Structures are given as structure tokens and as C-alpha cells.
PDB file of C-alpha atoms in Angstrom:
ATOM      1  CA  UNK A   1    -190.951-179.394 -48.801  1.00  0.00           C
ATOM      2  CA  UNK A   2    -189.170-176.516 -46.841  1.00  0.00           C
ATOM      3  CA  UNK A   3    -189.180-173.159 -48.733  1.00  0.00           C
ATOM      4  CA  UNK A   4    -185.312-172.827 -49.399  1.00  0.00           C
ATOM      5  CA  UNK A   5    -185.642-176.160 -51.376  1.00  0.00           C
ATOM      6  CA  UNK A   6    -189.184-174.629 -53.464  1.00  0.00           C
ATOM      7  CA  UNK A   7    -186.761-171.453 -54.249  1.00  0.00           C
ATOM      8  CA  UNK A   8    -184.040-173.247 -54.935  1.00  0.00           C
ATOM      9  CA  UNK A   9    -185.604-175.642 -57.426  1.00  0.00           C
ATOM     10  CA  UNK A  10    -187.574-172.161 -58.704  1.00  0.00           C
ATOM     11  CA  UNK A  11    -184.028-170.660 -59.572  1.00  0.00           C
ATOM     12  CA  UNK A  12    -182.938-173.624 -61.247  1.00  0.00           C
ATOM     13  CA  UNK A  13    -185.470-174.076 -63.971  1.00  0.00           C
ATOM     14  CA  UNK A  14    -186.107-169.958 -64.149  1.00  0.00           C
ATOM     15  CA  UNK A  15    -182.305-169.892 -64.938  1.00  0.00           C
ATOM     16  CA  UNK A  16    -182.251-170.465 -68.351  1.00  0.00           C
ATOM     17  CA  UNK A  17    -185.064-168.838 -69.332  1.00  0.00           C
ATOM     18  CA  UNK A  18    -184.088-165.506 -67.612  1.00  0.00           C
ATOM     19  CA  UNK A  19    -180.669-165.309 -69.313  1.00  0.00           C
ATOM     20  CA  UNK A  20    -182.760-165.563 -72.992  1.00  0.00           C
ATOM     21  CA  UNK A  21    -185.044-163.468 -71.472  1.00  0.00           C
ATOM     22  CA  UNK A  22    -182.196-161.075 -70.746  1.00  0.00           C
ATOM     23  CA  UNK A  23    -180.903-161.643 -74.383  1.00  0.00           C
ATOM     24  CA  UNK A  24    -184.110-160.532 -76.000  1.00  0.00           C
ATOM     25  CA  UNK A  25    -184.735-157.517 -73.740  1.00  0.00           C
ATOM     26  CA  UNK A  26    -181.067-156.306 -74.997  1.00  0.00           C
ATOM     27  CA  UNK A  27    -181.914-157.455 -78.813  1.00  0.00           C
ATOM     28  CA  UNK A  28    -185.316-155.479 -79.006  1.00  0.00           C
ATOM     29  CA  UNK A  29    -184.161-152.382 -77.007  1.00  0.00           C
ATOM     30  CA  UNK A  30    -181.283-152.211 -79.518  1.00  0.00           C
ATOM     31  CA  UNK A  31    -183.051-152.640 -82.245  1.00  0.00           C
ATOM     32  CA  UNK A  32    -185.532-150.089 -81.204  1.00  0.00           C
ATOM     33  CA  UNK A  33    -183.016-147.375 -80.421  1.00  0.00           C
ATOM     34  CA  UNK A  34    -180.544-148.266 -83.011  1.00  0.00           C
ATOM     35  CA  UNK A  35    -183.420-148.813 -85.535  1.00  0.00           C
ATOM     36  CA  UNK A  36    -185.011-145.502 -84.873  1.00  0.00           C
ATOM     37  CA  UNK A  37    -186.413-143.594 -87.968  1.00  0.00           C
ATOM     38  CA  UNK A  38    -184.870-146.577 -90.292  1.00  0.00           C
ATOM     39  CA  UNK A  39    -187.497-149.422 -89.468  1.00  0.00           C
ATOM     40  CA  UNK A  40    -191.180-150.036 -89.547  1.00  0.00           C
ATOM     41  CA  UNK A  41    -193.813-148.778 -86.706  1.00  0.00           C
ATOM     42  CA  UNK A  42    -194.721-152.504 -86.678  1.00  0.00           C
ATOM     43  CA  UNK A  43    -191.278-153.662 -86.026  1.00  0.00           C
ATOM     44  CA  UNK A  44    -190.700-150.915 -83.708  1.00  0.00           C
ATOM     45  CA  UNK A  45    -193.613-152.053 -81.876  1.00  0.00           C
ATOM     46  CA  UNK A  46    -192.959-155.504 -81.969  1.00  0.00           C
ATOM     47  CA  UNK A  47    -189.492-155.018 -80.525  1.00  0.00           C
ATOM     48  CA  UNK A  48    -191.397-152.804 -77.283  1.00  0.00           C
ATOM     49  CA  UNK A  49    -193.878-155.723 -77.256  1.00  0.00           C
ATOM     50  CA  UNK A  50    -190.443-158.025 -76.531  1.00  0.00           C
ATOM     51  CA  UNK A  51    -189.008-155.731 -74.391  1.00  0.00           C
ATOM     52  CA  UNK A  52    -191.550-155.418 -72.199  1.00  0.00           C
ATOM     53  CA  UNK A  53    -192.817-159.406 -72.074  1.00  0.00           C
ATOM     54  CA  UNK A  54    -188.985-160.127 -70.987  1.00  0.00           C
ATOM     55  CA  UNK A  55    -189.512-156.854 -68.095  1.00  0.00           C
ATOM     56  CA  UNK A  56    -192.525-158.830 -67.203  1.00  0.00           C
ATOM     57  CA  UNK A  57    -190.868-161.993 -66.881  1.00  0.00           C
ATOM     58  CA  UNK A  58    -188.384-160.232 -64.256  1.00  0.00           C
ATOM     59  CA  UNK A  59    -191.224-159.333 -62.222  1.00  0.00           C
ATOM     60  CA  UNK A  60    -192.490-162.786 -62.045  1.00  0.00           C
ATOM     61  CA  UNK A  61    -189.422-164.281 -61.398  1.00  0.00           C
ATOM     62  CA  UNK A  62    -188.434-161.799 -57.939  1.00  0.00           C
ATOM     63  CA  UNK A  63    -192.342-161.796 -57.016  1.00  0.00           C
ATOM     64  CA  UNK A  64    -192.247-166.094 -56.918  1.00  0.00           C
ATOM     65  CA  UNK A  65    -188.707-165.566 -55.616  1.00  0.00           C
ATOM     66  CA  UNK A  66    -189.889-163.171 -52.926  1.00  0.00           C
ATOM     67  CA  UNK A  67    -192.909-165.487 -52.038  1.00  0.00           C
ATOM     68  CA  UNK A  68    -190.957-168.875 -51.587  1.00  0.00           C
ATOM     69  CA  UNK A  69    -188.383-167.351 -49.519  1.00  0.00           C
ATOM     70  CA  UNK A  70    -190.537-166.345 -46.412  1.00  0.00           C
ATOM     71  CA  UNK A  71    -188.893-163.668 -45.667  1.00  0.00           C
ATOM     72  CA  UNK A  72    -191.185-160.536 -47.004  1.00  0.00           C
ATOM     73  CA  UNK A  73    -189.595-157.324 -46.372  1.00  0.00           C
ATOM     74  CA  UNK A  74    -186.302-159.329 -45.671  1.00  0.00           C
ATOM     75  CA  UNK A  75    -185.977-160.828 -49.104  1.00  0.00           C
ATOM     76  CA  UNK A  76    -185.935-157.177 -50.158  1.00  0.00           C
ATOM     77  CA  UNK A  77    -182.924-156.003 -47.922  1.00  0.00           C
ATOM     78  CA  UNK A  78    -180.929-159.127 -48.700  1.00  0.00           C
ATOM     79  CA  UNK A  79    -181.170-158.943 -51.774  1.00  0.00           C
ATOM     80  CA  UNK A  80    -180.523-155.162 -52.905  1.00  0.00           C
ATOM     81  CA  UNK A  81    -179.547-156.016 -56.554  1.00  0.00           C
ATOM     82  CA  UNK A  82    -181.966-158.292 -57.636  1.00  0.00           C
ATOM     83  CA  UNK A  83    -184.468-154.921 -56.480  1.00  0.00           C
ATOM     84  CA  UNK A  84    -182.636-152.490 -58.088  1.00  0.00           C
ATOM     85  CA  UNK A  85    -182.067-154.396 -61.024  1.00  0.00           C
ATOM     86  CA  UNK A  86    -186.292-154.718 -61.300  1.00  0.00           C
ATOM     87  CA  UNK A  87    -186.286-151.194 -61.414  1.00  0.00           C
ATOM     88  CA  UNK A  88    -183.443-150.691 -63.683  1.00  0.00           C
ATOM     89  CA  UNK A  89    -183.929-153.763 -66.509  1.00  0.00           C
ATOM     90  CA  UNK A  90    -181.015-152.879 -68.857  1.00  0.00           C
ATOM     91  CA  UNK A  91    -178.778-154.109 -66.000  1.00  0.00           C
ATOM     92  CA  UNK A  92    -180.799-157.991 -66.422  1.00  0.00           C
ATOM     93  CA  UNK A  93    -178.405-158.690 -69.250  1.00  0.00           C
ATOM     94  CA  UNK A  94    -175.641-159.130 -65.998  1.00  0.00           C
ATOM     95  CA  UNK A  95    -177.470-162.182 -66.279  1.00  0.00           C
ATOM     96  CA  UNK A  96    -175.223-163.474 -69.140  1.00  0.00           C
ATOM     97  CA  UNK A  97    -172.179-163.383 -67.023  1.00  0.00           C
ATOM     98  CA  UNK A  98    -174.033-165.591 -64.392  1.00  0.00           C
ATOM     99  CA  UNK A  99    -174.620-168.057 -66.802  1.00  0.00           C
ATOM    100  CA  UNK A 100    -171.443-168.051 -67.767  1.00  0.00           C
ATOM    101  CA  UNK A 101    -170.189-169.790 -64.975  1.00  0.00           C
ATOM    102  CA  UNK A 102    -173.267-172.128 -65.026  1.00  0.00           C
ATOM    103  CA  UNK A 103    -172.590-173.521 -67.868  1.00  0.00           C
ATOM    104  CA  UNK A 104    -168.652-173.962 -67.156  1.00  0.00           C
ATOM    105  CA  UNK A 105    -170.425-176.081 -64.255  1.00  0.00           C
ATOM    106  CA  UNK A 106    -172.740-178.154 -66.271  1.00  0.00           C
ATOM    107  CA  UNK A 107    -169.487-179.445 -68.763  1.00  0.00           C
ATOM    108  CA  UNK A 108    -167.369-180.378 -66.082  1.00  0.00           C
ATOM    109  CA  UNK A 109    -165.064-177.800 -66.618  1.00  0.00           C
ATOM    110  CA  UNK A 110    -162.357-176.330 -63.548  1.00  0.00           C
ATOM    111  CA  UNK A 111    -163.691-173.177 -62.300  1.00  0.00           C
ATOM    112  CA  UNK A 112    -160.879-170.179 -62.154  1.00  0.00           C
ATOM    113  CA  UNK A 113    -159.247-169.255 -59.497  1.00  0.00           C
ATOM    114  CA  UNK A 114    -160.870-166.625 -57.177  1.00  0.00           C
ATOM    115  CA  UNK A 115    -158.531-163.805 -58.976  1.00  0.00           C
ATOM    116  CA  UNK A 116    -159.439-164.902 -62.578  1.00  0.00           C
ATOM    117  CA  UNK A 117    -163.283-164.736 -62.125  1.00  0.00           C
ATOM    118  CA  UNK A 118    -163.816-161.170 -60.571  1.00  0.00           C
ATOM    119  CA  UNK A 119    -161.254-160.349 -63.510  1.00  0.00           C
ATOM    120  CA  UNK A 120    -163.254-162.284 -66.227  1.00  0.00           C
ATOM    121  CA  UNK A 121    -166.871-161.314 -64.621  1.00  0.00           C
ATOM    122  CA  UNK A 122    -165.729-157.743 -64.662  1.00  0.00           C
ATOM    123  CA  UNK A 123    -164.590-157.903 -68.072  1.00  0.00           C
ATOM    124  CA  UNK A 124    -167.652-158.782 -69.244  1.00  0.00           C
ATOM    125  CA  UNK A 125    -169.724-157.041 -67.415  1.00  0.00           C
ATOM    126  CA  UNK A 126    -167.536-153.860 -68.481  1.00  0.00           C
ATOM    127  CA  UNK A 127    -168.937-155.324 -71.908  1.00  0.00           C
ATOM    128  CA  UNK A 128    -172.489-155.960 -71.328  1.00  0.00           C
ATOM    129  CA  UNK A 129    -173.001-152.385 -69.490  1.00  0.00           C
ATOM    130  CA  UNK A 130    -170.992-150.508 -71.083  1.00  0.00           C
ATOM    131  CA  UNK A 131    -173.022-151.523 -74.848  1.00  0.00           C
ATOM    132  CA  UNK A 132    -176.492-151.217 -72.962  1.00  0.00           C
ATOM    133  CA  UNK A 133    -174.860-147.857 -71.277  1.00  0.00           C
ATOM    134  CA  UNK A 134    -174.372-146.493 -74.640  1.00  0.00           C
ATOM    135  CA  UNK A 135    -177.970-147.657 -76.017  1.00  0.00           C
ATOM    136  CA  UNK A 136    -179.596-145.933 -73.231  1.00  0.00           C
ATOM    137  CA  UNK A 137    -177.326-142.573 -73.286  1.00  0.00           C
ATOM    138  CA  UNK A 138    -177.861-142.277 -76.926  1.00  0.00           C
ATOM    139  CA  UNK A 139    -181.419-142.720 -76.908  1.00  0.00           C
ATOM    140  CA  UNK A 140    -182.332-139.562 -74.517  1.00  0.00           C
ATOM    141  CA  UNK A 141    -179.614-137.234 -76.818  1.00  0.00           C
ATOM    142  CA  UNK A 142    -180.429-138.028 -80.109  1.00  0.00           C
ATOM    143  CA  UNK A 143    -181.837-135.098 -82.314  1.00  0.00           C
ATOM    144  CA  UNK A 144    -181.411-132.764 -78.584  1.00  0.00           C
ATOM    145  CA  UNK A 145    -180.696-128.860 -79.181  1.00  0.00           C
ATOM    146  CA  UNK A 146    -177.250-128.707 -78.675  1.00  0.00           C
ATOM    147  CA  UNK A 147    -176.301-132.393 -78.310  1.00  0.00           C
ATOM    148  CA  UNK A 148    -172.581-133.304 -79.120  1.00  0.00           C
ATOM    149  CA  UNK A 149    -173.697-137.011 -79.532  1.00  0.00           C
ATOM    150  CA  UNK A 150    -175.019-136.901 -82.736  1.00  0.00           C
ATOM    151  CA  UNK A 151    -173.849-140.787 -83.455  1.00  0.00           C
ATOM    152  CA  UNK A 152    -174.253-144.269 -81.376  1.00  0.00           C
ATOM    153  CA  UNK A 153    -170.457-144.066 -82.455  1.00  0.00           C
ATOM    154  CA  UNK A 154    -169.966-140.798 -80.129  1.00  0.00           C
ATOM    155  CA  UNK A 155    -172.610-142.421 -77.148  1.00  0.00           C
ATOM    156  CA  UNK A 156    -169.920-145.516 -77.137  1.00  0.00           C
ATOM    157  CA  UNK A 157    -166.879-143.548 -77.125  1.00  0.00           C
ATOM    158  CA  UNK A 158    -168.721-141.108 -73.963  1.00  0.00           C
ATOM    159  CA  UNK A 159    -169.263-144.670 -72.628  1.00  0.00           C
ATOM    160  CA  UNK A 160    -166.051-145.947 -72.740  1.00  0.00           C
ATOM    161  CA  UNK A 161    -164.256-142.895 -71.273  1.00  0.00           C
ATOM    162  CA  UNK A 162    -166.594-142.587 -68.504  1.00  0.00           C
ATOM    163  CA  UNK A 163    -166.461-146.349 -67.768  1.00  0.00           C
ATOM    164  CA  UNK A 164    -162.741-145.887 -67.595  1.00  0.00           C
ATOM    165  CA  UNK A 165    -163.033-142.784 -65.861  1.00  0.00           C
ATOM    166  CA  UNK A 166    -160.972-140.432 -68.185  1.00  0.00           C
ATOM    167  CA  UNK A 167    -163.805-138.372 -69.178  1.00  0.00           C
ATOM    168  CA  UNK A 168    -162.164-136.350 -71.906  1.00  0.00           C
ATOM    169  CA  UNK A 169    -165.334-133.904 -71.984  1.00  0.00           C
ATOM    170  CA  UNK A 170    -165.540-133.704 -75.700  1.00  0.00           C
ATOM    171  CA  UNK A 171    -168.729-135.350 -75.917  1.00  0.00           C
ATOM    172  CA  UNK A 172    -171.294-134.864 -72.947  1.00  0.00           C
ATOM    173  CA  UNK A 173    -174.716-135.291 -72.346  1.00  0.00           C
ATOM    174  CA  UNK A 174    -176.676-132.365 -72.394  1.00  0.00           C
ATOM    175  CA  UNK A 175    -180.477-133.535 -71.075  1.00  0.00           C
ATOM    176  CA  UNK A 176    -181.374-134.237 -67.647  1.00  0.00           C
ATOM    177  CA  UNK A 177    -182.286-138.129 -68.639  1.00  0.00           C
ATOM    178  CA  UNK A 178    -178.959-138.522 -70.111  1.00  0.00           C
ATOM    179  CA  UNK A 179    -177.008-136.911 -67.091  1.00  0.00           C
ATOM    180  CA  UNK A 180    -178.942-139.152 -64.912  1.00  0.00           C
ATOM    181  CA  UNK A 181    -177.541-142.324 -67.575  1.00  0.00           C
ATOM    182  CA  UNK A 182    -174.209-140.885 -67.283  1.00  0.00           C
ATOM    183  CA  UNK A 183    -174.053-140.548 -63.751  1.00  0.00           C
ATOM    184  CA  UNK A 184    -175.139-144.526 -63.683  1.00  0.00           C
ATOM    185  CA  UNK A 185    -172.141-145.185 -65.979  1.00  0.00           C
ATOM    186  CA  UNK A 186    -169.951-143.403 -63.926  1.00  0.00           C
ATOM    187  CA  UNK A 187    -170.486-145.319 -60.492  1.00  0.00           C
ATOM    188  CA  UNK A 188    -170.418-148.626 -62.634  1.00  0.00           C
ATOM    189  CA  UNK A 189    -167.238-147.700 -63.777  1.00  0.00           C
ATOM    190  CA  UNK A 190    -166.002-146.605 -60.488  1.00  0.00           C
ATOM    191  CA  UNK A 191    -167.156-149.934 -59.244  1.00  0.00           C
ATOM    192  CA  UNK A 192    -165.732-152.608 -61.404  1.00  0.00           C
ATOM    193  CA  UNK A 193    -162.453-150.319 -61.827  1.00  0.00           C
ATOM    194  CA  UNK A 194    -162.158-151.222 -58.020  1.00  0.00           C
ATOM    195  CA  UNK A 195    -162.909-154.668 -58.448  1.00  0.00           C
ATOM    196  CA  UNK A 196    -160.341-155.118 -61.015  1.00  0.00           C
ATOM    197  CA  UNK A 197    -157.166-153.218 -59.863  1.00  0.00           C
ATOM    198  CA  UNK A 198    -158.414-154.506 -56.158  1.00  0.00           C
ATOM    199  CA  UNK A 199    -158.269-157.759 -57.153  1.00  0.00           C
ATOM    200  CA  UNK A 200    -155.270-157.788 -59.108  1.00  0.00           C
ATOM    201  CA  UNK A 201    -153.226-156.034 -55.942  1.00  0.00           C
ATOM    202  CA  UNK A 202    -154.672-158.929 -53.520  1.00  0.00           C
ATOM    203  CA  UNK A 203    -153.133-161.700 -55.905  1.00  0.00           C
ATOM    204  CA  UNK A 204    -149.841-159.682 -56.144  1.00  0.00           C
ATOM    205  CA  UNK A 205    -149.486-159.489 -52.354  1.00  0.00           C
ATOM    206  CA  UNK A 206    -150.603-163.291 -52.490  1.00  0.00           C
ATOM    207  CA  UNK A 207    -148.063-164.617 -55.134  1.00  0.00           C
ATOM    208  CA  UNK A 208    -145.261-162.315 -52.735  1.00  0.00           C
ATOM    209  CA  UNK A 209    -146.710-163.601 -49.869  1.00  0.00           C
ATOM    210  CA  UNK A 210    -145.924-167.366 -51.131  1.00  0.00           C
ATOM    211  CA  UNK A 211    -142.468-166.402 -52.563  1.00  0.00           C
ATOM    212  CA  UNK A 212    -141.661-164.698 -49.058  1.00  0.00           C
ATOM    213  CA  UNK A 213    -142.595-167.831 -47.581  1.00  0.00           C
ATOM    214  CA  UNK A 214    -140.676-170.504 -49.367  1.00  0.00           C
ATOM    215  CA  UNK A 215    -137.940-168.750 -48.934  1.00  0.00           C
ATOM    216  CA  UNK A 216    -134.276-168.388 -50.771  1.00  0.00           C
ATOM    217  CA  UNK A 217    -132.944-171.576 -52.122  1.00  0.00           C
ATOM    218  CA  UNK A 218    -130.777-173.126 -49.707  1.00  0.00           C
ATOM    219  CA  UNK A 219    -131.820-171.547 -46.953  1.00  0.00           C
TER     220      UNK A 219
END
């Protein structure tokens, strides 16, 4: 058995298990931010106990990944996200969207156009990133001298602005951590803004392009 076929069966049973994976790394790290100074020690603990056994399953998965594709330093160039996304494990919960179409797949159900998924895909991803966004903000400026986010209310209104790039500047983050969230937030917003209004231009010009084509009636 060739290697492609070992990784490819690899990703198909690791699927599943990822994307709950991914749903109980976001559950626990809310809980533990959110829950701050309101629960337990022990459930506080238990939740970084979760969060870090589903971090541990990412590294599993791109370390087997990385072995049964061959390619060693190569599997790390082609495959930019799945590194960064190691590093960075609040962005696994992308995950979700990827199963998403999975399961659309399993039913038997038409896949959307071309047009409709980046638009759904970026919608929730806008979702996903811009809640975890807010969890991660929040956590570095609660209780900081001189934070204006004093609420996960005000962290998901900065989100939400910045995602949408208005930044109306009456709530900003005021450590270097959170900067360095924000400025995350910011290019994610930048890039699925361009996805979006990209996308929707190409079908425009598309739908045109047919109508130009068929022509007046009569004609």
C-alpha cells in the first residue's frame, strides 16, 4: 500500500474525531475564560486538562499526517495552514466548517454551487473565529489597568467591528497579548471580507456574462 492511500485512509477515520476534538477544545477554553472567578479550581482544571488532550490530538494527527506523506520538509510547505493552525489551536474549530460539507456528502445531498460555498464557508467561519476571537481577546484584557473591555459583551462587539473592518475605536485592547489577538482578527477579517465581496463580483460578471451571451429576444 502506496503512502497517498495510508494518508488518505488516515484522514478519513481521524475526520470525525478531529472535528469533536475541535468542539471540545472550543467548549473547555470557553468555559475556562468565560467561567473565570465563577467556577471551581477543579473544573477550571478539568476544562485545561480537555483543552490540552484535544491540542495533543492535533499534534498526532499532522505528525502521522506528516509521516505517511513522504514528503518531510515538503509536507510542511504544502501545507502552510494545517502548520500554522498547530501553532495557533483556536483556529482547529475551522474544522467544523470542513465537516460541514462532509456530511452534506455522506446524505447524498447536491453540493452548492462554487459561489454559494466560499459564501456559506465564510459565513461560518466569520462565526467560528470571530466567537473564539473574542474568547481569546477578552482573556488577555480582563481586570488590565486601563482596559476598556471590561465585558465578553465589549470583547465581541471589538470583534465584530474589527472583523468587519469598521473599527469604531471605542473599545481597544490595551496589552501587548491582546494587540497581537487583535491584529490576528484584523487580517482574518481582511481575508474572508475579500473572499466574500470577491466572490460575489465573479458571479455578477458570470450571471452578465450569460445574459450578454444569450442575447436579446429575437435577435
Amino acid at each position: 500500500m502506496d503512502d497517498d492511500s495510508r494518508l488518505a485512509r488516515w484522514q478519513k477515520h481521524a475526520e470525525v474525531p478531529l472535528v469533536l476534538a475541535s468542539l471540545i477544545f472550543l467548549s473547555s477554553y470557553a468555559v475556562r475564560v468565560l467561567g473565570h472567578g465563577h467556577l471551581s479550581q477543579p473544573v477550571l482544571d478539568l476544562c485545561l486538562a480537555l483543552t490540552f488532550t484535544a491540542w495533543a490530538m492535533f499534534g498526532v494527527d499532522y505528525a502521522v499526517c506528516w509521516r505517511l506523506s513522504g514528503q518531510r520538509l515538503g509536507f510542511v510547505r504544502r501545507h502552510p495552514l494545517d502548520t500554522v493552525v498547530l501553532v495557533l489551536p483556536l483556529l482547529r474549530p475551522l474544522r467544523i466548517v470542513k465537516m460541514y460539507e462532509t456530511v452534506q456528502r455522506r446524505h447524498g445531498r447536491p453540493r452548492l454551487s462554487l459561489h454559494a460555498r466560499v459564501i456559506v464557508y465564510a459565513g461560518m467561519a466569520s462565526l467560528l473565529l470571530g466567537f473564539t476571537g473574542a474568547l481569546a481577546v477578552y482573556q488577555q484584557e480582563r481586570g488590565a489597568p486601563g482596559a476598556t473591555m471590561r465585558t465578553f459583551g465589549d470583547a465581541v462587539w471589538f470583534t465584530c467591528s474589527t472583523l468587519a473592518t469598521v473599527g469604531y475605536g471605542d473599545i481597544t485592547p490595551v496589552t501587548e497579548r491582546g494587540r497581537v489577538v487583535a491584529v490576528g482578527i484584523m487580517g482574518v477579517g481582511l481575508g474572508l471580507l475579500g473572499a466574500v465581496t470577491g466572490t460575489f463580483a465573479s458571479w455578477l460578471l458570470q450571471v452578465f456574462s450569460v445574459e450578454d451571451d444569450e442575447g436579446p429576444p429575437g435577435s
